Amino acid sequence: MFNRDRWDEILEALNANKFRTLLTAFGVFWGITILVLLLALTNGLRNGVTADFGDFATNSMFMWTQGTSKPYKGLPKGRYFNYKIDDVAAIKSEVPNLKYVSPRNQLGGFRGANNVVRGTKTGAFEIYGDYPEYIKQQPMDILQGRFLSYSDINEKRKICVIGTGVEKGLYDKGEEVLGTYIKINGVNFLVVGTFKMSNSQGDDEQDASTIYIPFTTFGQAFNRGESVGWMAITAVDGITITSIKQHIFDLMKSRHKLHPEDERAIGHFDLSEQFGRVNGLFSILSLVGYFVGALVLMSGIIGINNIMLIVVKERTKEIGVRRALGATPWMIKGQILQESLVLTILSGMLGVSFAALVIWIMNAILDNAGPVENFANPSVGMQVVFTALIILVVSGLLAGLIPANRATKMKPVDALRIE
């Protein structure tokens, strides 16, 4: 394999007809380039779509109430009900394998009517009543101060944590935020922290224009009592929320006298299920990328096979001389296979390098142009490079196998007769 004379012969054979070698190598170069770029684009789509889930724990679901669709135990169809804080305690105690159960309430809406005042400045922001563990379900970076605590919950403190959009809307640049007061629907709240989403994508402005206050304070200040608007529920690692959500639904139906077969009364959005569908879709797209890339690469391999057959025919007399001088069939076969491998791997690695350059350019353009909807960070991992290398080695051996077998079947006397 590392015989210098053999390598000289390989380079001489490849340089004998440079244009033919270049065209043959281009087929493999283009095939492996297409393969890597298809996989990179698929990953870019996957990254963009999954970014819409944000950093929220994907093994979670949101659950809220809706009107009933069936009468039950004397109660009419179309009845509305609300979750209570006791329902949260019941879910925690009676449903196993749950990591977090966070009750939530909301006031106002993004770009709605102005509901927050500080001095002469006003703004329309989303106000959420939450528990401290919500930050573990929806990761966020605390820029100043702190997030909510259980002391705030137990003492119903009128404190709040504001997003960067709220800070920009209500404060001058460089103005101290912590320790100041803002008025939410006429109630004063002390600002104890500021935040931004850890990996904010999508509607960044909406994420930043959010204010969190303790859940208990929300109920007292805005006359919600112990009502719960909706819940964010996360299962423990290793158990999908999809597999246990029916247990939660059955418990809520029992507690609120809902018909066991009423599918409309409890609304929910299963992040785990949706995330699994997205991953399944892109796994299929990756397989399609491999398939299409392999087909394009196959055309290049067939080209190398044909060229190696021509090379063997052109070197028939040379092969006859080698056989007459004592070269074994395996020595002849090894020479042909080695030439095929060198041509395939060199052109393939150039294709991988070119694809890497194109991917780098795409990422540079995306960095300069800003976020693109449903597309982010097109890339491939090292496993793709190793897979491509394995494909190239196998392809090179297959491309040289038929010509090598034909070369070893020649009888030295017949080969020497060829002019």
CSV table of C-alpha atoms in Angstrom, one decimal:
chain,number,residue,atom,x,y,z
A,1,MET,CA,0.0,0.0,0.0
A,2,PHE,CA,2.8,2.5,0.9
A,3,ASN,CA,5.3,1.4,-1.8
A,4,ARG,CA,6.7,4.5,-3.4
A,5,ASP,CA,7.1,3.0,-6.8
A,6,ARG,CA,3.4,2.0,-6.8
A,7,TRP,CA,2.4,5.5,-5.8
A,8,ASP,CA,4.5,6.9,-8.6
A,9,GLU,CA,2.7,4.5,-11.0
A,10,ILE,CA,-0.7,5.6,-9.7
A,11,LEU,CA,0.1,9.3,-10.2
A,12,GLU,CA,1.5,8.6,-13.6
A,13,ALA,CA,-1.7,6.7,-14.6
A,14,LEU,CA,-3.9,9.5,-13.4
A,15,ASN,CA,-1.8,12.2,-15.1
A,16,ALA,CA,-1.7,10.3,-18.4
A,17,ASN,CA,-5.0,11.7,-19.4
A,18,LYS,CA,-5.7,14.7,-17.1
A,19,PHE,CA,-9.0,15.8,-18.8
A,20,ARG,CA,-10.5,12.3,-18.5
A,21,THR,CA,-9.4,12.0,-14.9
A,22,LEU,CA,-10.9,15.4,-14.1
A,23,LEU,CA,-14.3,14.6,-15.6
A,24,THR,CA,-14.3,11.2,-13.9
A,25,ALA,CA,-13.4,12.8,-10.5
A,26,PHE,CA,-16.0,15.5,-11.0
A,27,GLY,CA,-18.9,12.9,-10.9
A,28,VAL,CA,-17.8,11.7,-7.4
A,29,PHE,CA,-17.0,15.3,-6.3
A,30,TRP,CA,-20.5,16.5,-7.2
A,31,GLY,CA,-22.2,13.5,-5.8
A,32,ILE,CA,-20.7,13.8,-2.3
A,33,THR,CA,-21.2,17.6,-2.4
A,34,ILE,CA,-24.9,17.2,-3.1
A,35,LEU,CA,-25.1,14.6,-0.3
A,36,VAL,CA,-23.5,16.8,2.3
A,37,LEU,CA,-25.5,19.9,1.3
A,38,LEU,CA,-28.8,18.1,1.3
A,39,LEU,CA,-28.1,16.9,4.9
A,40,ALA,CA,-27.0,20.4,5.9
A,41,LEU,CA,-30.1,22.0,4.5
A,42,THR,CA,-32.3,19.4,6.2
A,43,ASN,CA,-30.6,20.2,9.5
A,44,GLY,CA,-31.1,23.9,8.9
A,45,LEU,CA,-34.8,23.3,8.5
A,46,ARG,CA,-34.9,21.1,11.6
A,47,ASN,CA,-33.1,23.7,13.6
A,48,GLY,CA,-35.4,26.4,12.4
A,49,VAL,CA,-38.6,24.5,13.0
A,50,THR,CA,-37.6,23.2,16.4
A,51,ALA,CA,-36.5,26.7,17.4
A,52,ASP,CA,-40.2,27.6,17.3
A,53,PHE,CA,-40.6,25.4,20.4
A,54,GLY,CA,-38.2,27.8,22.1
A,55,ASP,CA,-36.3,26.5,25.1
A,56,PHE,CA,-39.5,25.3,26.7
A,57,ALA,CA,-39.2,21.7,28.1
A,58,THR,CA,-40.3,19.6,25.2
A,59,ASN,CA,-41.6,16.8,27.4
A,60,SER,CA,-44.5,19.1,28.5
A,61,MET,CA,-48.0,20.0,27.7
A,62,PHE,CA,-50.3,22.9,28.4
A,63,MET,CA,-53.8,22.2,29.7
A,64,TRP,CA,-56.8,24.5,29.9
A,65,THR,CA,-60.6,24.4,30.2
A,66,GLN,CA,-63.3,24.6,27.5
A,67,GLY,CA,-67.0,24.2,27.2
A,68,THR,CA,-68.4,20.7,27.8
A,69,SER,CA,-69.8,18.8,24.8
A,70,LYS,CA,-72.0,16.3,26.8
A,71,PRO,CA,-74.4,16.6,29.7
A,72,TYR,CA,-73.4,14.7,32.8
A,73,LYS,CA,-75.0,14.1,36.2
A,74,GLY,CA,-77.7,16.7,35.7
A,75,LEU,CA,-75.3,19.3,34.4
A,76,PRO,CA,-76.0,20.7,31.0
A,77,LYS,CA,-74.0,20.6,27.8
A,78,GLY,CA,-72.0,23.7,27.1
A,79,ARG,CA,-71.1,24.3,30.7
A,80,TYR,CA,-67.9,26.1,31.5
A,81,PHE,CA,-65.7,25.5,34.5
A,82,ASN,CA,-62.3,26.6,35.9
A,83,TYR,CA,-59.4,24.8,37.4
A,84,LYS,CA,-58.6,25.6,41.0
A,85,ILE,CA,-55.3,25.5,42.9
A,86,ASP,CA,-56.5,22.4,44.6
A,87,ASP,CA,-56.5,20.6,41.2
A,88,VAL,CA,-52.7,21.3,41.0
A,89,ALA,CA,-52.2,19.6,44.3
A,90,ALA,CA,-54.4,16.7,43.3
A,91,ILE,CA,-52.4,16.2,40.1
A,92,LYS,CA,-49.1,16.3,42.0
A,93,SER,CA,-50.2,13.8,44.5
A,94,GLU,CA,-52.2,11.3,42.4
A,95,VAL,CA,-50.3,11.3,39.0
A,96,PRO,CA,-46.9,9.7,39.2
A,97,ASN,CA,-43.8,10.6,37.1
A,98,LEU,CA,-44.5,14.3,36.9
A,99,LYS,CA,-41.6,16.7,37.3
A,100,TYR,CA,-43.4,20.1,37.4
A,101,VAL,CA,-47.0,21.2,37.5
A,102,SER,CA,-47.2,25.0,37.2
A,103,PRO,CA,-50.5,26.8,37.5
A,104,ARG,CA,-50.7,30.0,35.4
A,105,ASN,CA,-52.8,33.1,35.0
A,106,GLN,CA,-52.6,35.8,32.4
A,107,LEU,CA,-53.7,39.5,32.3
A,108,GLY,CA,-53.6,41.7,29.2
A,109,GLY,CA,-52.1,40.8,25.9
A,110,PHE,CA,-49.2,41.8,23.6
A,111,ARG,CA,-50.1,44.9,21.6
A,112,GLY,CA,-53.4,45.2,23.5
A,113,ALA,CA,-54.6,48.1,25.6
A,114,ASN,CA,-52.1,49.9,27.8
A,115,ASN,CA,-52.1,48.2,31.2
A,116,VAL,CA,-48.8,49.2,32.8
A,117,VAL,CA,-47.8,52.7,34.0
A,118,ARG,CA,-44.5,54.2,35.3
A,119,GLY,CA,-44.6,57.9,35.7
A,120,THR,CA,-45.6,59.4,32.4
A,121,LYS,CA,-44.8,56.3,30.4
A,122,THR,CA,-47.3,53.6,29.6
A,123,GLY,CA,-47.3,50.3,27.8
A,124,ALA,CA,-49.3,47.2,26.8
A,125,PHE,CA,-47.6,44.1,28.2
A,126,GLU,CA,-48.4,40.5,29.0
A,127,ILE,CA,-48.7,39.9,32.8
A,128,TYR,CA,-48.3,36.3,34.0
A,129,GLY,CA,-49.0,34.9,37.5
A,130,ASP,CA,-46.6,32.0,38.0
A,131,TYR,CA,-44.8,29.8,40.4
A,132,PRO,CA,-41.0,29.8,40.8
A,133,GLU,CA,-40.5,26.4,39.1
A,134,TYR,CA,-41.8,27.9,35.8
A,135,ILE,CA,-38.2,29.1,35.1
A,136,LYS,CA,-37.2,25.5,34.9
A,137,GLN,CA,-39.8,24.7,32.3
A,138,GLN,CA,-39.1,27.9,30.3
A,139,PRO,CA,-35.4,28.8,30.7
A,140,MET,CA,-34.6,32.4,30.8
A,141,ASP,CA,-31.5,34.5,31.6
A,142,ILE,CA,-31.9,36.7,34.7
A,143,LEU,CA,-30.0,39.8,33.7
A,144,GLN,CA,-30.4,41.7,37.0
A,145,GLY,CA,-31.8,40.7,40.4
A,146,ARG,CA,-33.8,37.4,40.7
A,147,PHE,CA,-36.8,35.4,39.6
A,148,LEU,CA,-39.9,34.6,41.7
A,149,SER,CA,-39.4,32.7,45.0
A,150,TYR,CA,-41.7,30.7,47.3
A,151,SER,CA,-41.4,33.4,49.9
A,152,ASP,CA,-43.0,35.7,47.4
A,153,ILE,CA,-45.8,33.1,46.9
A,154,ASN,CA,-46.4,32.5,50.6
A,155,GLU,CA,-46.4,36.1,51.5
A,156,LYS,CA,-48.2,37.3,48.4
A,157,ARG,CA,-45.6,39.9,47.8
A,158,LYS,CA,-46.3,42.6,45.2
A,159,ILE,CA,-43.1,42.1,43.3
A,160,CYS,CA,-42.4,41.5,39.5
A,161,VAL,CA,-39.7,40.4,37.1
A,162,ILE,CA,-39.8,42.3,33.8
A,163,GLY,CA,-38.5,41.6,30.3
A,164,THR,CA,-36.1,43.7,28.3
A,165,GLY,CA,-38.9,45.1,26.2
A,166,VAL,CA,-40.7,46.3,29.3
A,167,GLU,CA,-37.5,47.9,30.5
A,168,LYS,CA,-37.0,49.7,27.2
A,169,GLY,CA,-40.6,50.9,27.1
A,170,LEU,CA,-40.8,52.3,30.7
A,171,TYR,CA,-37.2,53.3,31.5
A,172,ASP,CA,-34.6,55.6,30.0
A,173,LYS,CA,-31.4,54.1,28.9
A,174,GLY,CA,-29.0,53.6,31.8
A,175,GLU,CA,-31.7,54.2,34.4
A,176,GLU,CA,-31.7,52.0,37.4
A,177,VAL,CA,-34.5,49.4,37.3
A,178,LEU,CA,-34.2,47.3,40.4
A,179,GLY,CA,-36.0,48.8,43.4
A,180,THR,CA,-38.4,50.9,41.3
A,181,TYR,CA,-42.2,50.6,41.1
A,182,ILE,CA,-44.5,50.0,38.2
A,183,LYS,CA,-48.3,50.2,38.3
A,184,ILE,CA,-50.1,47.2,36.8
A,185,ASN,CA,-53.9,47.8,36.3
A,186,GLY,CA,-53.6,50.4,39.2
A,187,VAL,CA,-51.6,48.2,41.6
A,188,ASN,CA,-48.0,49.0,42.5
A,189,PHE,CA,-45.4,46.3,42.0
A,190,LEU,CA,-41.7,46.4,43.0
A,191,VAL,CA,-39.3,45.4,40.3
A,192,VAL,CA,-36.9,42.7,41.6
A,193,GLY,CA,-35.4,41.4,38.4
A,194,THR,CA,-35.0,41.7,34.6
A,195,PHE,CA,-34.7,38.8,32.1
A,196,LYS,CA,-34.4,37.7,28.5
A,197,MET,CA,-35.3,34.4,27.0
A,198,SER,CA,-32.2,32.1,26.9
A,199,ASN,CA,-32.6,31.4,23.1
A,200,SER,CA,-35.3,33.8,22.0
A,201,GLN,CA,-36.5,33.1,18.5
A,202,GLY,CA,-39.7,33.8,16.7
A,203,ASP,CA,-41.6,36.7,18.2
A,204,ASP,CA,-38.7,38.1,20.3
A,205,GLU,CA,-40.5,41.3,21.0
A,206,GLN,CA,-43.4,39.5,22.5
A,207,ASP,CA,-41.1,37.4,24.7
A,208,ALA,CA,-39.4,40.5,25.9
A,209,SER,CA,-42.6,42.4,26.6
A,210,THR,CA,-43.6,40.1,29.5
A,211,ILE,CA,-43.9,40.6,33.2
A,212,TYR,CA,-44.0,37.8,35.8
A,213,ILE,CA,-45.6,38.2,39.3
A,214,PRO,CA,-46.3,35.6,42.0
A,215,PHE,CA,-49.3,33.5,41.3
A,216,THR,CA,-50.9,34.1,44.7
A,217,THR,CA,-50.4,37.9,44.3
A,218,PHE,CA,-52.0,37.8,40.9
A,219,GLY,CA,-55.1,36.1,42.3
A,220,GLN,CA,-55.4,38.6,45.2
A,221,ALA,CA,-54.6,41.8,43.2
A,222,PHE,CA,-56.8,41.0,40.2
A,223,ASN,CA,-59.7,39.2,41.9
A,224,ARG,CA,-58.9,35.8,40.5
A,225,GLY,CA,-59.0,34.0,43.9
A,226,GLU,CA,-57.8,30.4,43.5
A,227,SER,CA,-58.8,30.1,39.9
A,228,VAL,CA,-56.1,28.7,37.5
A,229,GLY,CA,-56.2,29.8,33.9
A,230,TRP,CA,-54.1,26.9,32.6
A,231,MET,CA,-51.3,24.6,33.6
A,232,ALA,CA,-47.9,23.8,32.3
A,233,ILE,CA,-47.1,20.2,33.1
A,234,THR,CA,-43.7,18.5,32.6
A,235,ALA,CA,-43.0,14.7,32.9
A,236,VAL,CA,-39.8,13.3,34.4
A,237,ASP,CA,-37.0,12.4,32.1
A,238,GLY,CA,-37.5,9.0,30.4
A,239,ILE,CA,-41.3,9.2,30.6
A,240,THR,CA,-43.2,11.1,27.9
A,241,ILE,CA,-46.0,13.4,28.9
A,242,THR,CA,-48.0,11.8,26.1
A,243,SER,CA,-48.1,8.4,27.9
A,244,ILE,CA,-49.5,9.9,31.2
A,245,LYS,CA,-51.7,12.8,30.0
A,246,GLN,CA,-54.9,10.6,29.9
A,247,HIS,CA,-54.4,9.9,33.6
A,248,ILE,CA,-54.4,13.6,34.2
A,249,PHE,CA,-57.5,14.1,32.0
A,250,ASP,CA,-59.4,11.4,33.8
A,251,LEU,CA,-58.6,12.9,37.2
A,252,MET,CA,-59.8,16.4,36.1
A,253,LYS,CA,-63.0,14.9,34.6
A,254,SER,CA,-63.7,13.2,37.9
A,255,ARG,CA,-63.0,16.3,40.0
A,256,HIS,CA,-65.2,18.6,37.8
A,257,LYS,CA,-68.0,16.2,37.0
A,258,LEU,CA,-67.3,15.9,33.3
A,259,HIS,CA,-68.5,13.1,31.1
A,260,PRO,CA,-65.7,10.4,30.8
A,261,GLU,CA,-66.1,10.5,27.0
A,262,ASP,CA,-66.2,14.3,26.7
A,263,GLU,CA,-63.2,15.0,24.5
A,264,ARG,CA,-63.8,18.8,24.2
A,265,ALA,CA,-64.1,19.9,27.8
A,266,ILE,CA,-60.3,19.8,28.5
A,267,GLY,CA,-58.1,21.5,25.9
A,268,HIS,CA,-54.4,20.7,25.7
A,269,PHE,CA,-51.3,21.1,23.6
A,270,ASP,CA,-48.9,18.3,23.8
A,271,LEU,CA,-45.4,19.6,23.1
A,272,SER,CA,-43.8,16.2,23.4
A,273,GLU,CA,-46.2,14.8,20.7
A,274,GLN,CA,-45.6,17.7,18.3
A,275,PHE,CA,-41.9,17.6,18.9
A,276,GLY,CA,-41.8,13.9,18.1
A,277,ARG,CA,-43.7,14.4,14.9
A,278,VAL,CA,-41.3,17.1,13.8
A,279,ASN,CA,-38.3,14.9,14.6
A,280,GLY,CA,-39.9,12.0,12.7
A,281,LEU,CA,-40.5,14.2,9.7
A,282,PHE,CA,-36.9,15.4,9.5
A,283,SER,CA,-35.6,11.9,10.1
A,284,ILE,CA,-37.5,10.9,6.9
A,285,LEU,CA,-36.1,14.0,5.1
A,286,SER,CA,-32.5,13.0,6.2
A,287,LEU,CA,-33.1,9.5,4.7
A,288,VAL,CA,-34.4,11.1,1.5
A,289,GLY,CA,-31.2,13.3,1.5
A,290,TYR,CA,-29.0,10.2,1.8
A,291,PHE,CA,-31.0,8.4,-0.9
A,292,VAL,CA,-30.8,11.3,-3.4
A,293,GLY,CA,-27.2,12.0,-2.6
A,294,ALA,CA,-26.3,8.3,-3.0
A,295,LEU,CA,-28.0,8.2,-6.4
A,296,VAL,CA,-26.0,11.2,-7.6
A,297,LEU,CA,-22.8,9.7,-6.1
A,298,MET,CA,-23.6,6.4,-7.9
A,299,SER,CA,-23.4,8.1,-11.2
A,300,GLY,CA,-19.9,9.2,-10.4
A,301,ILE,CA,-18.9,5.7,-9.2
A,302,ILE,CA,-20.2,4.2,-12.5
A,303,GLY,CA,-18.1,6.8,-14.3
A,304,ILE,CA,-15.0,5.7,-12.4
A,305,ASN,CA,-15.9,2.1,-13.1
A,306,ASN,CA,-16.1,2.7,-16.9
A,307,ILE,CA,-12.9,4.7,-16.9
A,308,MET,CA,-11.0,2.0,-15.0
A,309,LEU,CA,-12.2,-0.5,-17.6
A,310,ILE,CA,-10.8,1.7,-20.3
A,311,VAL,CA,-7.5,2.1,-18.4
A,312,VAL,CA,-7.2,-1.7,-18.0
A,313,LYS,CA,-7.8,-2.2,-21.7
A,314,GLU,CA,-5.2,0.5,-22.5
A,315,ARG,CA,-2.6,-1.2,-20.2
A,316,THR,CA,-3.3,-4.7,-21.4
A,317,LYS,CA,0.3,-5.1,-22.6
A,318,GLU,CA,1.8,-3.7,-19.5
A,319,ILE,CA,-0.3,-6.1,-17.4
A,320,GLY,CA,1.0,-9.0,-19.6
A,321,VAL,CA,4.6,-7.9,-19.0
A,322,ARG,CA,4.0,-7.8,-15.2
A,323,ARG,CA,2.4,-11.2,-15.2
A,324,ALA,CA,5.3,-12.6,-17.3
A,325,LEU,CA,7.8,-11.2,-14.8
A,326,GLY,CA,6.1,-13.0,-11.9
A,327,ALA,CA,3.4,-10.5,-10.7
A,328,THR,CA,0.6,-12.4,-9.0
A,329,PRO,CA,-3.1,-11.8,-9.8
A,330,TRP,CA,-3.5,-10.2,-6.4
A,331,MET,CA,-0.7,-7.7,-7.1
A,332,ILE,CA,-2.4,-6.7,-10.4
A,333,LYS,CA,-5.8,-6.5,-8.7
A,334,GLY,CA,-4.3,-4.4,-5.8
A,335,GLN,CA,-2.8,-2.0,-8.3
A,336,ILE,CA,-6.2,-1.4,-10.1
A,337,LEU,CA,-8.1,-1.2,-6.8
A,338,GLN,CA,-5.7,1.3,-5.3
A,339,GLU,CA,-5.9,3.6,-8.3
A,340,SER,CA,-9.7,3.5,-8.1
A,341,LEU,CA,-9.6,4.2,-4.3
A,342,VAL,CA,-7.2,7.1,-4.7
A,343,LEU,CA,-9.3,8.7,-7.4
A,344,THR,CA,-12.6,8.2,-5.5
A,345,ILE,CA,-11.3,9.4,-2.1
A,346,LEU,CA,-9.4,12.4,-3.4
A,347,SER,CA,-12.4,13.7,-5.4
A,348,GLY,CA,-14.8,12.8,-2.6
A,349,MET,CA,-12.8,14.7,0.1
A,350,LEU,CA,-12.6,17.7,-2.2
A,351,GLY,CA,-16.4,17.5,-2.5
A,352,VAL,CA,-16.7,17.4,1.3
A,353,SER,CA,-14.4,20.4,1.6
A,354,PHE,CA,-16.3,22.3,-1.0
A,355,ALA,CA,-19.6,21.5,0.7
A,356,ALA,CA,-18.2,22.7,4.0
A,357,LEU,CA,-17.2,26.0,2.3
A,358,VAL,CA,-20.8,26.5,1.0
A,359,ILE,CA,-22.2,25.7,4.4
A,360,TRP,CA,-19.9,28.3,6.0
A,361,ILE,CA,-21.0,30.9,3.4
A,362,MET,CA,-24.7,30.1,4.1
A,363,ASN,CA,-24.2,30.6,7.9
A,364,ALA,CA,-22.2,33.8,7.3
A,365,ILE,CA,-25.1,35.2,5.2
A,366,LEU,CA,-27.6,34.2,7.8
A,367,ASP,CA,-25.6,35.8,10.6
A,368,ASN,CA,-25.5,39.1,8.6
A,369,ALA,CA,-29.1,39.0,7.3
A,370,GLY,CA,-30.6,38.1,10.7
A,371,PRO,CA,-33.0,35.2,11.6
A,372,VAL,CA,-34.9,33.5,8.8
A,373,GLU,CA,-38.2,31.9,9.6
A,374,ASN,CA,-38.1,28.1,9.9
A,375,PHE,CA,-34.4,27.9,8.9
A,376,ALA,CA,-31.3,28.3,11.1
A,377,ASN,CA,-27.7,27.1,11.3
A,378,PRO,CA,-27.4,24.6,8.4
A,379,SER,CA,-24.7,22.2,9.4
A,380,VAL,CA,-23.6,18.6,9.5
A,381,GLY,CA,-21.8,16.7,12.3
A,382,MET,CA,-18.6,14.7,12.1
A,383,GLN,CA,-20.6,11.5,11.8
A,384,VAL,CA,-21.7,12.7,8.3
A,385,VAL,CA,-18.1,13.2,7.3
A,386,PHE,CA,-17.1,9.7,8.6
A,387,THR,CA,-20.2,8.2,6.8
A,388,ALA,CA,-19.1,10.0,3.6
A,389,LEU,CA,-15.6,8.6,4.0
A,390,ILE,CA,-16.9,5.0,4.5
A,391,ILE,CA,-19.2,5.5,1.4
A,392,LEU,CA,-16.2,6.7,-0.6
A,393,VAL,CA,-14.0,3.7,0.4
A,394,VAL,CA,-16.7,1.2,-0.4
A,395,SER,CA,-17.6,3.0,-3.6
A,396,GLY,CA,-13.9,3.1,-4.7
A,397,LEU,CA,-13.5,-0.6,-4.1
A,398,LEU,CA,-16.7,-1.4,-6.0
A,399,ALA,CA,-15.7,0.9,-8.8
A,400,GLY,CA,-12.4,-0.9,-9.2
A,401,LEU,CA,-13.6,-4.4,-8.6
A,402,ILE,CA,-14.8,-5.3,-12.1
A,403,PRO,CA,-11.8,-3.8,-13.9
A,404,ALA,CA,-9.5,-5.5,-11.4
A,405,ASN,CA,-11.1,-8.9,-12.0
A,406,ARG,CA,-10.9,-8.4,-15.7
A,407,ALA,CA,-7.2,-7.6,-15.5
A,408,THR,CA,-6.4,-10.7,-13.5
A,409,LYS,CA,-8.2,-13.0,-15.9
A,410,MET,CA,-5.8,-12.1,-18.7
A,411,LYS,CA,-3.3,-14.7,-19.7
A,412,PRO,CA,0.2,-13.2,-20.0
A,413,VAL,CA,0.7,-14.6,-23.5
A,414,ASP,CA,-2.6,-13.2,-24.8
A,415,ALA,CA,-1.9,-9.8,-23.2
A,416,LEU,CA,1.6,-9.6,-24.8
A,417,ARG,CA,0.0,-10.1,-28.2
A,418,ILE,CA,-2.1,-7.0,-27.9
A,419,GLU,CA,-0.6,-4.1,-30.0
